[in-house]
PDB file of C-alpha atoms (C1' of nucleotides) in Angstrom:
ATOM      1  CA  MET X   1      -4.998  -5.051  -0.821  1.00  0.00           C
ATOM      2  CA  PRO X   2      -1.411  -4.479   1.863  1.00  0.00           C
ATOM      3  CA  GLU X   3      -0.941  -2.299   4.522  1.00  0.00           C
ATOM      4  CA  LEU X   4       0.750  -2.178   7.572  1.00  0.00           C
ATOM      5  CA  PRO X   5      -2.507  -3.745   9.145  1.00  0.00           C
ATOM      6  CA  GLU X   6      -2.481  -7.143   6.501  1.00  0.00           C
ATOM      7  CA  VAL X   7       1.002  -6.971   6.289  1.00  0.00           C
ATOM      8  CA  GLU X   8       1.489  -7.422   9.869  1.00  0.00           C
ATOM      9  CA  THR X   9      -1.806 -10.611   9.818  1.00  0.00           C
ATOM     10  CA  ILE X  10       0.017 -12.504   6.590  1.00  0.00           C
ATOM     11  CA  THR X  11       3.507 -12.305   9.356  1.00  0.00           C
ATOM     12  CA  ARG X  12       1.418 -13.178  12.151  1.00  0.00           C
ATOM     13  CA  SER X  13       0.337 -16.069   9.878  1.00  0.00           C
ATOM     14  CA  LEU X  14       3.204 -16.532   8.482  1.00  0.00           C
ATOM     15  CA  ARG X  15       5.863 -17.304  11.166  1.00  0.00           C
ATOM     16  CA  PRO X  16       4.390 -20.392  13.509  1.00  0.00           C
ATOM     17  CA  ALA X  17       4.324 -22.620  10.087  1.00  0.00           C
ATOM     18  CA  LEU X  18       7.861 -21.237   8.570  1.00  0.00           C
ATOM     19  CA  VAL X  19      10.360 -20.728  11.352  1.00  0.00           C
ATOM     20  CA  GLY X  20      12.406 -23.730  11.444  1.00  0.00           C
ATOM     21  CA  ARG X  21      11.817 -24.727   7.243  1.00  0.00           C
ATOM     22  CA  THR X  22      14.963 -24.897   4.505  1.00  0.00           C
ATOM     23  CA  ILE X  23      14.348 -23.806   1.323  1.00  0.00           C
ATOM     24  CA  LEU X  24      14.289 -26.554  -1.097  1.00  0.00           C
ATOM     25  CA  ALA X  25      13.823 -25.379  -3.923  1.00  0.00           C
ATOM     26  CA  GLY X  26      12.613 -21.660  -6.089  1.00  0.00           C
ATOM     27  CA  GLN X  27       9.984 -21.696  -8.987  1.00  0.00           C
ATOM     28  CA  LEU X  28      10.365 -18.115 -10.206  1.00  0.00           C
ATOM     29  CA  LEU X  29       7.159 -17.737 -13.171  1.00  0.00           C
ATOM     30  CA  TRP X  30       7.224 -13.714 -13.613  1.00  0.00           C
ATOM     31  CA  LYS X  31      10.986 -12.870 -13.902  1.00  0.00           C
ATOM     32  CA  ARG X  32      10.261  -9.279 -12.771  1.00  0.00           C
ATOM     33  CA  SER X  33       8.829  -9.756  -9.530  1.00  0.00           C
ATOM     34  CA  LEU X  34      12.711 -10.483  -9.295  1.00  0.00           C
ATOM     35  CA  ALA X  35      13.830  -6.979  -7.630  1.00  0.00           C
ATOM     36  CA  ALA X  36      17.996  -8.494  -7.122  1.00  0.00           C
ATOM     37  CA  PRO X  37      19.639 -10.492  -7.404  1.00  0.00           C
ATOM     38  CA  SER X  38      19.286 -12.041 -11.321  1.00  0.00           C
ATOM     39  CA  ALA X  39      17.120 -15.208 -11.291  1.00  0.00           C
ATOM     40  CA  GLY X  40      20.454 -17.170 -10.951  1.00  0.00           C
ATOM     41  CA  LYS X  41      22.212 -16.173  -8.029  1.00  0.00           C
ATOM     42  CA  PHE X  42      18.852 -15.793  -6.435  1.00  0.00           C
ATOM     43  CA  GLN X  43      18.307 -19.617  -7.271  1.00  0.00           C
ATOM     44  CA  ALA X  44      21.557 -20.989  -5.954  1.00  0.00           C
ATOM     45  CA  GLY X  45      21.790 -18.247  -3.014  1.00  0.00           C
ATOM     46  CA  ILE X  46      18.145 -18.976  -1.493  1.00  0.00           C
ATOM     47  CA  ALA X  47      18.810 -23.173  -1.690  1.00  0.00           C
ATOM     48  CA  GLY X  48      19.391 -24.983   1.257  1.00  0.00           C
ATOM     49  CA  GLN X  49      18.895 -21.753   3.709  1.00  0.00           C
ATOM     50  CA  THR X  50      16.239 -22.326   6.941  1.00  0.00           C
ATOM     51  CA  VAL X  51      13.517 -19.713   8.346  1.00  0.00           C
ATOM     52  CA  GLN X  52      15.480 -18.091  11.478  1.00  0.00           C
ATOM     53  CA  GLU X  53      12.414 -15.095  11.770  1.00  0.00           C
ATOM     54  CA  VAL X  54       9.815 -13.997  10.006  1.00  0.00           C
ATOM     55  CA  THR X  55       9.618 -10.066  10.809  1.00  0.00           C
ATOM     56  CA  ARG X  56       7.050  -7.464   9.531  1.00  0.00           C
ATOM     57  CA  ARG X  57       8.911  -3.475   8.724  1.00  0.00           C
ATOM     58  CA  ALA X  58       6.624  -1.251   7.877  1.00  0.00           C
ATOM     59  CA  LYS X  59       4.751  -3.087   4.731  1.00  0.00           C
ATOM     60  CA  PHE X  60       7.678  -6.161   3.621  1.00  0.00           C
ATOM     61  CA  ILE X  61       7.616  -8.881   5.232  1.00  0.00           C
ATOM     62  CA  HIS X  62      11.436 -10.193   6.894  1.00  0.00           C
ATOM     63  CA  LEU X  63      12.341 -14.095   6.277  1.00  0.00           C
ATOM     64  CA  ARG X  64      15.575 -14.118   8.245  1.00  0.00           C
ATOM     65  CA  LEU X  65      17.349 -16.931   6.747  1.00  0.00           C
ATOM     66  CA  SER X  66      20.089 -18.876   8.209  1.00  0.00           C
ATOM     67  CA  ALA X  67      22.904 -16.508   5.395  1.00  0.00           C
ATOM     68  CA  SER X  68      20.516 -14.078   3.890  1.00  0.00           C
ATOM     69  CA  SER X  69      17.060 -12.102   4.138  1.00  0.00           C
ATOM     70  CA  LEU X  70      14.443 -12.654   2.182  1.00  0.00           C
ATOM     71  CA  ILE X  71      11.855  -9.800   1.541  1.00  0.00           C
ATOM     72  CA  VAL X  72       8.507  -9.217  -0.343  1.00  0.00           C
ATOM     73  CA  HIS X  73       6.814  -6.183  -0.582  1.00  0.00           C
ATOM     74  CA  LEU X  74       3.123  -7.404  -1.675  1.00  0.00           C
ATOM     75  CA  ARG X  75       2.580  -3.715  -2.939  1.00  0.00           C
ATOM     76  CA  MET X  76      -1.390  -3.922  -5.018  1.00  0.00           C
ATOM     77  CA  SER X  77      -2.302  -7.573  -6.033  1.00  0.00           C
ATOM     78  CA  GLY X  78      -0.446  -8.951  -4.451  1.00  0.00           C
ATOM     79  CA  ASP X  79      -0.279 -12.286  -1.615  1.00  0.00           C
ATOM     80  CA  LEU X  80       2.299 -14.847   0.718  1.00  0.00           C
ATOM     81  CA  ALA X  81       0.555 -18.464   2.045  1.00  0.00           C
ATOM     82  CA  LEU X  82       1.605 -21.068   2.869  1.00  0.00           C
ATOM     83  CA  VAL X  83      -0.564 -24.813   0.562  1.00  0.00           C
ATOM     84  CA  PRO X  84       0.412 -28.762   1.420  1.00  0.00           C
ATOM     85  CA  GLY X  85       2.449 -30.243  -0.932  1.00  0.00           C
ATOM     86  CA  LYS X  86       3.623 -29.179  -4.209  1.00  0.00           C
ATOM     87  CA  PRO X  87       1.053 -26.821  -6.303  1.00  0.00           C
ATOM     88  CA  VAL X  88       0.529 -26.791  -9.555  1.00  0.00           C
ATOM     89  CA  PRO X  89       0.578 -22.918 -10.276  1.00  0.00           C
ATOM     90  CA  GLY X  90      -1.970 -21.248 -10.747  1.00  0.00           C
ATOM     91  CA  LYS X  91      -2.480 -17.707 -12.599  1.00  0.00           C
ATOM     92  CA  HIS X  92      -0.728 -15.233 -10.603  1.00  0.00           C
ATOM     93  CA  ASP X  93       1.419 -17.316  -9.053  1.00  0.00           C
ATOM     94  CA  ARG X  94       4.913 -15.978  -9.209  1.00  0.00           C
ATOM     95  CA  LEU X  95       6.684 -17.490  -7.371  1.00  0.00           C
ATOM     96  CA  LEU X  96       7.070 -20.201  -5.662  1.00  0.00           C
ATOM     97  CA  LEU X  97       9.199 -22.146  -2.300  1.00  0.00           C
ATOM     98  CA  PHE X  98       9.420 -25.990  -2.026  1.00  0.00           C
ATOM     99  CA  LEU X  99       9.866 -26.380   1.273  1.00  0.00           C
ATOM    100  CA  SER X 100      10.753 -28.609   3.761  1.00  0.00           C
ATOM    101  CA  GLY X 101       7.459 -30.274   5.167  1.00  0.00           C
ATOM    102  CA  ASP X 102       6.045 -30.872   1.990  1.00  0.00           C
ATOM    103  CA  SER X 103       4.275 -27.411   1.885  1.00  0.00           C
ATOM    104  CA  THR X 104       4.955 -24.763  -0.991  1.00  0.00           C
ATOM    105  CA  LEU X 105       5.203 -20.760   0.069  1.00  0.00           C
ATOM    106  CA  VAL X 106       3.436 -19.390  -2.414  1.00  0.00           C
ATOM    107  CA  PHE X 107       3.887 -15.568  -3.858  1.00  0.00           C
ATOM    108  CA  SER X 108       0.608 -15.019  -6.622  1.00  0.00           C
ATOM    109  CA  ASP X 109       0.154 -11.479  -7.492  1.00  0.00           C
ATOM    110  CA  ALA X 110      -2.387 -10.840 -10.128  1.00  0.00           C
ATOM    111  CA  ARG X 111      -0.889  -6.624 -10.831  1.00  0.00           C
ATOM    112  CA  LYS X 112       2.770  -8.224 -10.477  1.00  0.00           C
ATOM    113  CA  PHE X 113       3.393  -4.753  -8.628  1.00  0.00           C
ATOM    114  CA  GLY X 114       5.257  -7.039  -5.955  1.00  0.00           C
ATOM    115  CA  ARG X 115       8.524  -7.432  -5.083  1.00  0.00           C
ATOM    116  CA  ILE X 116      11.207 -10.045  -3.482  1.00  0.00           C
ATOM    117  CA  TRP X 117      14.775  -9.166  -2.810  1.00  0.00           C
ATOM    118  CA  LEU X 118      16.910 -12.178  -1.667  1.00  0.00           C
ATOM    119  CA  LEU X 119      19.642  -9.841   0.058  1.00  0.00           C
ATOM    120  CA  SER X 120      22.777 -10.056   2.607  1.00  0.00           C
ATOM    121  CA  ASP X 121      21.454  -6.721   4.938  1.00  0.00           C
ATOM    122  CA  PRO X 122      18.256  -6.176   4.920  1.00  0.00           C
ATOM    123  CA  GLN X 123      19.798  -2.203   5.459  1.00  0.00           C
ATOM    124  CA  GLU X 124      19.769  -2.076   1.934  1.00  0.00           C
ATOM    125  CA  LEU X 125      16.031  -1.055   1.912  1.00  0.00           C
ATOM    126  CA  PHE X 126      14.913  -0.723   5.303  1.00  0.00           C
ATOM    127  CA  ALA X 127      17.506   2.510   5.974  1.00  0.00           C
ATOM    128  CA  ARG X 128      15.660   5.057   3.903  1.00  0.00           C
ATOM    129  CA  LEU X 129      12.409   4.492   6.127  1.00  0.00           C
ATOM    130  CA  GLY X 130      10.464   6.336   8.378  1.00  0.00           C
ATOM    131  CA  PRO X 131       9.743   5.324  12.074  1.00  0.00           C
ATOM    132  CA  GLU X 132       7.440   2.818  12.610  1.00  0.00           C
ATOM    133  CA  PRO X 133       4.304   4.521  13.896  1.00  0.00           C
ATOM    134  CA  LEU X 134       3.329   1.353  16.399  1.00  0.00           C
ATOM    135  CA  ALA X 135       7.020   1.627  17.739  1.00  0.00           C
ATOM    136  CA  ASP X 136       8.151   3.021  21.503  1.00  0.00           C
ATOM    137  CA  ASP X 137      10.273   5.806  19.126  1.00  0.00           C
ATOM    138  CA  PHE X 138       7.318   7.123  17.823  1.00  0.00           C
ATOM    139  CA  THR X 139       6.006   9.795  19.856  1.00  0.00           C
ATOM    140  CA  PRO X 140       3.351  12.856  19.477  1.00  0.00           C
ATOM    141  CA  ASP X 141       6.216  14.955  19.900  1.00  0.00           C
ATOM    142  CA  ARG X 142       8.425  13.501  17.606  1.00  0.00           C
ATOM    143  CA  LEU X 143       6.006  13.665  14.654  1.00  0.00           C
ATOM    144  CA  TYR X 144       5.116  16.834  15.633  1.00  0.00           C
ATOM    145  CA  ARG X 145       9.087  17.605  14.984  1.00  0.00           C
ATOM    146  CA  SER X 146       8.334  16.470  11.243  1.00  0.00           C
ATOM    147  CA  LEU X 147       5.772  18.260  10.603  1.00  0.00           C
ATOM    148  CA  GLN X 148       6.870  21.070  11.173  1.00  0.00           C
ATOM    149  CA  ALA X 149      10.400  20.716   9.786  1.00  0.00           C
ATOM    150  CA  ARG X 150       8.398  20.170   6.574  1.00  0.00           C
ATOM    151  CA  ARG X 151       5.593  22.381   4.482  1.00  0.00           C
ATOM    152  CA  ARG X 152       3.440  18.988   2.475  1.00  0.00           C
ATOM    153  CA  GLN X 153       0.120  18.517   2.624  1.00  0.00           C
ATOM    154  CA  LEU X 154      -0.556  15.569   5.134  1.00  0.00           C
ATOM    155  CA  LYS X 155      -2.162  13.053   3.174  1.00  0.00           C
ATOM    156  CA  PRO X 156       0.685  12.299   0.447  1.00  0.00           C
ATOM    157  CA  LEU X 157       3.527  13.505   3.640  1.00  0.00           C
ATOM    158  CA  LEU X 158       1.773  10.401   5.487  1.00  0.00           C
ATOM    159  CA  LEU X 159       1.788   8.351   2.682  1.00  0.00           C
ATOM    160  CA  ASP X 160       5.933   8.809   2.314  1.00  0.00           C
ATOM    161  CA  GLN X 161       7.423   5.616   3.352  1.00  0.00           C
ATOM    162  CA  GLY X 162      10.405   7.952   4.085  1.00  0.00           C
ATOM    163  CA  PHE X 163       8.635  10.013   6.639  1.00  0.00           C
ATOM    164  CA  LEU X 164       7.160   7.603   8.353  1.00  0.00           C
ATOM    165  CA  ALA X 165       6.175   4.196   7.409  1.00  0.00           C
ATOM    166  CA  GLY X 166       3.534   1.454   6.375  1.00  0.00           C
ATOM    167  CA  LEU X 167       0.699   4.214   6.454  1.00  0.00           C
ATOM    168  CA  GLY X 168      -1.692   3.536   2.829  1.00  0.00           C
ATOM    169  CA  ASN X 169      -4.158   4.870   1.516  1.00  0.00           C
ATOM    170  CA  ILE X 170      -7.128   3.624   3.733  1.00  0.00           C
ATOM    171  CA  TYR X 171      -4.931   3.928   7.132  1.00  0.00           C
ATOM    172  CA  THR X 172      -3.996   7.686   6.111  1.00  0.00           C
ATOM    173  CA  ASP X 173      -7.796   8.727   5.875  1.00  0.00           C
ATOM    174  CA  GLU X 174      -8.101   6.893   8.282  1.00  0.00           C
ATOM    175  CA  ALA X 175      -6.404   8.225  10.615  1.00  0.00           C
ATOM    176  CA  LEU X 176      -7.147  12.242   9.506  1.00  0.00           C
ATOM    177  CA  HIS X 177     -10.732  11.766   9.578  1.00  0.00           C
ATOM    178  CA  THR X 178     -10.304  10.595  13.727  1.00  0.00           C
ATOM    179  CA  ALA X 179      -8.110  13.365  14.036  1.00  0.00           C
ATOM    180  CA  GLY X 180     -10.491  15.883  12.922  1.00  0.00           C
ATOM    181  CA  LEU X 181      -7.769  17.382   9.670  1.00  0.00           C
ATOM    182  CA  HIS X 182      -8.225  18.076   6.634  1.00  0.00           C
ATOM    183  CA  PRO X 183      -5.509  15.633   4.234  1.00  0.00           C
ATOM    184  CA  LEU X 184      -4.842  19.204   2.740  1.00  0.00           C
ATOM    185  CA  THR X 185      -3.893  20.869   5.628  1.00  0.00           C
ATOM    186  CA  SER X 186      -0.148  22.303   5.312  1.00  0.00           C
ATOM    187  CA  SER X 187       2.300  20.155   6.985  1.00  0.00           C
ATOM    188  CA  ASP X 188       3.809  22.877   8.961  1.00  0.00           C
ATOM    189  CA  ALA X 189       0.396  24.676  10.149  1.00  0.00           C
ATOM    190  CA  VAL X 190      -0.452  21.847  12.629  1.00  0.00           C
ATOM    191  CA  SER X 191      -0.399  22.460  16.421  1.00  0.00           C
ATOM    192  CA  PRO X 192       1.184  20.407  19.207  1.00  0.00           C
ATOM    193  CA  GLU X 193      -2.174  19.327  19.696  1.00  0.00           C
ATOM    194  CA  GLN X 194      -3.727  18.566  16.392  1.00  0.00           C
ATOM    195  CA  ALA X 195      -0.128  16.167  16.106  1.00  0.00           C
ATOM    196  CA  GLY X 196      -0.985  14.514  19.787  1.00  0.00           C
ATOM    197  CA  ALA X 197      -4.673  13.670  17.959  1.00  0.00           C
ATOM    198  CA  LEU X 198      -3.138  13.082  14.723  1.00  0.00           C
ATOM    199  CA  TRP X 199      -0.404  10.723  16.911  1.00  0.00           C
ATOM    200  CA  ALA X 200      -3.510   9.375  18.735  1.00  0.00           C
ATOM    201  CA  ALA X 201      -5.848   8.498  15.725  1.00  0.00           C
ATOM    202  CA  ILE X 202      -3.012   6.762  13.330  1.00  0.00           C
ATOM    203  CA  ARG X 203      -1.859   4.061  16.638  1.00  0.00           C
ATOM    204  CA  ALA X 204      -5.239   3.579  17.407  1.00  0.00           C
ATOM    205  CA  VAL X 205      -6.123   3.239  13.801  1.00  0.00           C
ATOM    206  CA  LEU X 206      -3.617   0.676  12.471  1.00  0.00           C
ATOM    207  CA  ALA X 207      -4.166  -1.410  15.553  1.00  0.00           C
ATOM    208  CA  GLU X 208      -8.243  -1.233  15.471  1.00  0.00           C
ATOM    209  CA  GLY X 209      -7.159  -3.112  11.582  1.00  0.00           C
ATOM    210  CA  ILE X 210      -4.478  -5.353  13.338  1.00  0.00           C
ATOM    211  CA  ARG X 211      -6.613  -6.570  15.512  1.00  0.00           C
ATOM    212  CA  ARG X 212      -9.591  -7.271  13.133  1.00  0.00           C
ATOM    213  CA  ASN X 213      -7.134  -8.946  10.416  1.00  0.00           C
ATOM    214  CA  GLY X 214      -6.551  -6.635   8.720  1.00  0.00           C
ATOM    215  CA  ALA X 215      -9.633  -5.008   5.339  1.00  0.00           C
ATOM    216  CA  SER X 216     -10.655  -7.645   2.986  1.00  0.00           C
ATOM    217  CA  ILE X 217     -11.512  -5.898   0.035  1.00  0.00           C
ATOM    218  CA  ASP X 218     -12.863  -6.774  -3.677  1.00  0.00           C
ATOM    219  CA  TRP X 219     -11.173 -10.189  -4.646  1.00  0.00           C
ATOM    220  CA  VAL X 220      -8.421 -10.461  -2.181  1.00  0.00           C
ATOM    221  CA  TYR X 221      -9.725 -12.441   0.987  1.00  0.00           C
ATOM    222  CA  ARG X 222      -7.786 -12.984   4.063  1.00  0.00           C
ATOM    223  CA  GLY X 223     -10.743 -12.707   6.438  1.00  0.00           C
ATOM    224  CA  GLY X 224      -9.625  -9.110   8.061  1.00  0.00           C
ATOM    225  CA  ASP X 225     -13.162  -7.526   8.757  1.00  0.00           C
ATOM    226  CA  PHE X 226     -12.047  -4.074   8.907  1.00  0.00           C
ATOM    227  CA  GLN X 227     -13.634  -2.205   5.685  1.00  0.00           C
ATOM    228  CA  ASN X 228     -17.230  -3.225   7.315  1.00  0.00           C
ATOM    229  CA  HIS X 229     -15.897  -0.767   9.549  1.00  0.00           C
ATOM    230  CA  PHE X 230     -14.204   2.613   7.368  1.00  0.00           C
ATOM    231  CA  ARG X 231     -14.725   5.968   8.514  1.00  0.00           C
ATOM    232  CA  VAL X 232     -14.646   7.175   5.444  1.00  0.00           C
ATOM    233  CA  TYR X 233     -12.917   5.387   3.445  1.00  0.00           C
ATOM    234  CA  GLY X 234     -14.621   4.249   0.262  1.00  0.00           C
ATOM    235  CA  ARG X 235     -17.556   5.594   1.641  1.00  0.00           C
ATOM    236  CA  THR X 236     -18.517   8.712  -1.051  1.00  0.00           C
ATOM    237  CA  GLY X 237     -21.714   9.945  -0.145  1.00  0.00           C
ATOM    238  CA  GLU X 238     -23.019   7.953   2.677  1.00  0.00           C
ATOM    239  CA  PRO X 239     -22.945  10.048   6.719  1.00  0.00           C
ATOM    240  CA  CYS X 240     -20.487  10.678   9.010  1.00  0.00           C
ATOM    241  CA  PRO X 241     -19.960   8.434  11.385  1.00  0.00           C
ATOM    242  CA  GLU X 242     -19.325  11.694  13.321  1.00  0.00           C
ATOM    243  CA  CYS X 243     -22.054  14.769  11.653  1.00  0.00           C
ATOM    244  CA  GLY X 244     -23.926  12.323   9.593  1.00  0.00           C
ATOM    245  CA  THR X 245     -22.625  14.998   6.743  1.00  0.00           C
ATOM    246  CA  ALA X 246     -22.567  12.936   3.690  1.00  0.00           C
ATOM    247  CA  ILE X 247     -18.485  12.405   2.409  1.00  0.00           C
ATOM    248  CA  GLU X 248     -16.832  13.398  -0.220  1.00  0.00           C
ATOM    249  CA  ARG X 249     -14.132  12.056  -2.553  1.00  0.00           C
ATOM    250  CA  LEU X 250     -10.874  14.393  -3.750  1.00  0.00           C
ATOM    251  CA  VAL X 251      -8.193  13.916  -5.107  1.00  0.00           C
ATOM    252  CA  ILE X 252      -4.864  14.278  -3.921  1.00  0.00           C
ATOM    253  CA  GLY X 253      -1.595  13.145  -5.242  1.00  0.00           C
ATOM    254  CA  GLN X 254      -2.697  11.150  -7.361  1.00  0.00           C
ATOM    255  CA  ARG X 255      -4.917   8.804  -4.525  1.00  0.00           C
ATOM    256  CA  GLY X 256      -8.335   9.022  -3.948  1.00  0.00           C
ATOM    257  CA  THR X 257      -9.574  10.487  -0.130  1.00  0.00           C
ATOM    258  CA  HIS X 258     -12.105  10.460   1.849  1.00  0.00           C
ATOM    259  CA  VAL X 259     -13.212  13.531   4.066  1.00  0.00           C
ATOM    260  CA  CYS X 260     -16.347  14.652   6.006  1.00  0.00           C
ATOM    261  CA  PRO X 261     -16.402  18.753   4.976  1.00  0.00           C
ATOM    262  CA  GLN X 262     -17.374  19.479   7.947  1.00  0.00           C
ATOM    263  CA  CYS X 263     -15.342  16.553  11.247  1.00  0.00           C
ATOM    264  CA  GLN X 264     -12.384  17.721   8.884  1.00  0.00           C
ATOM    265  CA  PRO X 265     -12.338  22.613   8.077  1.00  0.00           C
ATOM    266  CA  LEU X 266      -9.522  23.188   5.850  1.00  0.00           C
ATOM    267  CA  LYS X 267      -9.042  26.588   7.697  1.00  0.00           C
ATOM    268  CA  GLU X 268      -6.408  27.762   6.352  1.00  0.00           C
ATOM    269  CA  LYS X 269      -6.359  29.495   1.892  1.00  0.00           C
ATOM    270  CA  ILE X 270      -4.512  26.634  -0.837  1.00  0.00           C
ATOM    271  CA  ARG X 271      -1.930  28.844  -2.520  1.00  0.00           C
TER     272      ARG X 271
ATOM    273  C1'  DC Q   1      11.642  20.741  -1.545  1.00  0.00           C
ATOM    274  C1'  DA Q   2       7.200  20.496  -3.135  1.00  0.00           C
ATOM    275  C1'  DC Q   3       3.896  18.495  -6.275  1.00  0.00           C
ATOM    276  C1'  DG Q   4       1.880  16.516 -10.480  1.00  0.00           C
ATOM    277  C1'  DA Q   5       1.767  13.376 -14.473  1.00  0.00           C
ATOM    278  C1'  DG Q   6       3.194   9.731 -16.453  1.00  0.00           C
ATOM    279  C1'  DA Q   7       4.443   4.147 -15.822  1.00  0.00           C
ATOM    280  C1'  DC Q   8       4.458  -0.284 -14.118  1.00  0.00           C
ATOM    281  C1'  DC Q   9       0.099  -4.422 -14.698  1.00  0.00           C
ATOM    282  C1'  DT Q  10      -4.568  -6.661 -14.352  1.00  0.00           C
ATOM    283  C1'  DG Q  11      -9.257  -7.496 -12.447  1.00  0.00           C
ATOM    284  C1'  DT Q  12     -13.783  -5.188 -11.899  1.00  0.00           C
ATOM    285  C1'  DT Q  13     -16.967  -1.934 -11.769  1.00  0.00           C
ATOM    286  C1'  DC Q  14     -19.438   2.484 -13.540  1.00  0.00           C
ATOM    287  C1'  DG Q  15     -21.852   5.029 -17.357  1.00  0.00           C
ATOM    288  C1'  DC Q  16     -23.623   5.638 -21.579  1.00  0.00           C
TER     289       DC Q  16
ATOM    290  C1'  DT L   1     -25.378  -6.867 -23.948  1.00  0.00           C
ATOM    291  C1'  DG L   2     -21.941  -4.105 -25.400  1.00  0.00           C
ATOM    292  C1'  DC L   3     -17.312  -1.486 -24.529  1.00  0.00           C
ATOM    293  C1'  DG L   4     -14.697   1.260 -23.750  1.00  0.00           C
ATOM    294  C1'  DA L   5     -13.690   3.961 -19.429  1.00  0.00           C
ATOM    295  C1'  DA L   6     -12.762   4.769 -14.496  1.00  0.00           C
ATOM    296  C1'  DC L   7     -10.700   2.606 -10.406  1.00  0.00           C
ATOM    297  C1'  DA L   8      -8.670   0.193  -7.389  1.00  0.00           C
ATOM    298  C1'  DG L   9      -5.255  -1.465  -0.450  1.00  0.00           C
ATOM    299  C1'  DG L  10       1.672   1.504  -4.361  1.00  0.00           C
ATOM    300  C1'  DT L  11       6.060   3.333  -5.614  1.00  0.00           C
ATOM    301  C1'  DC L  12       9.368   5.091  -8.407  1.00  0.00           C
ATOM    302  C1'  DT L  13      11.155   8.700 -11.578  1.00  0.00           C
ATOM    303  C1'  DC L  14      10.760  12.716 -14.298  1.00  0.00           C
ATOM    304  C1'  DG L  15       9.698  16.886 -15.652  1.00  0.00           C
ATOM    305  C1'  DT L  16       8.771  22.435 -13.198  1.00  0.00           C
TER     306       DT L  16
END
DNA sequence: CACGAGACCTGTTCGC
DNA sequence: TGCGAACAGGTCTCGT
């Protein structure tokens, strides 16, 4: 489920409930959910630490603890929730963290793609990430220059977390449609004006996603309702909200991609 | 460097 | 109804 707005929504909901709590013990139910360190070091390292801060970087949830950092990536189907008491593990629960104040932080993940790290320095993970799209240092000019520096199709480039950190399949399709750019456009063919439109579209789409508490699709429900406001994502064959043309589905970089052929013309020839 | 395919996983929906 | 195929919000690694 999670792209930047969904992760931000979860982070905001957990923050007030988690800060100040102490982790008493952990119960790892699926070994591979733990990326680092080893299970033994994790159990020993986590116990007794208090949550100082809960923040988001790209699609990572960062719990800054007294002596280290607990970092969670939800990938496709992960979820992180605080529940009262000490629950019986559910079918998809992968890690339980028992907290002071008689509550439990539950990491569940049907598809088992999600990962958890306990690190002394979060930069181990964050150093490779591109700019945060909602931060002040992400400017239209910076986007234009970084697009010019590459020669890649826009869609895969925007999904590249080292280029820009936080967009996923939904918000990329939505942003490209809002900006009127075809996902196969070569990044170095984007004009300064188009880059400015893309910059504004990325920020607008992410801000709307956050405002609507993210999108909730399928069985993963968190109360967000952005899924009811998609312009193109998952709307193959339905009319474009701008011009009424039927939305098409393409596969680009092995990801389902939704475009309005009228609003997002592909001008250049594809080599 | 850019790109496509395959892996990692389970669950739901689609098509015949 | 049944059953396999296709598909799903992400990312890594390998080969060309």
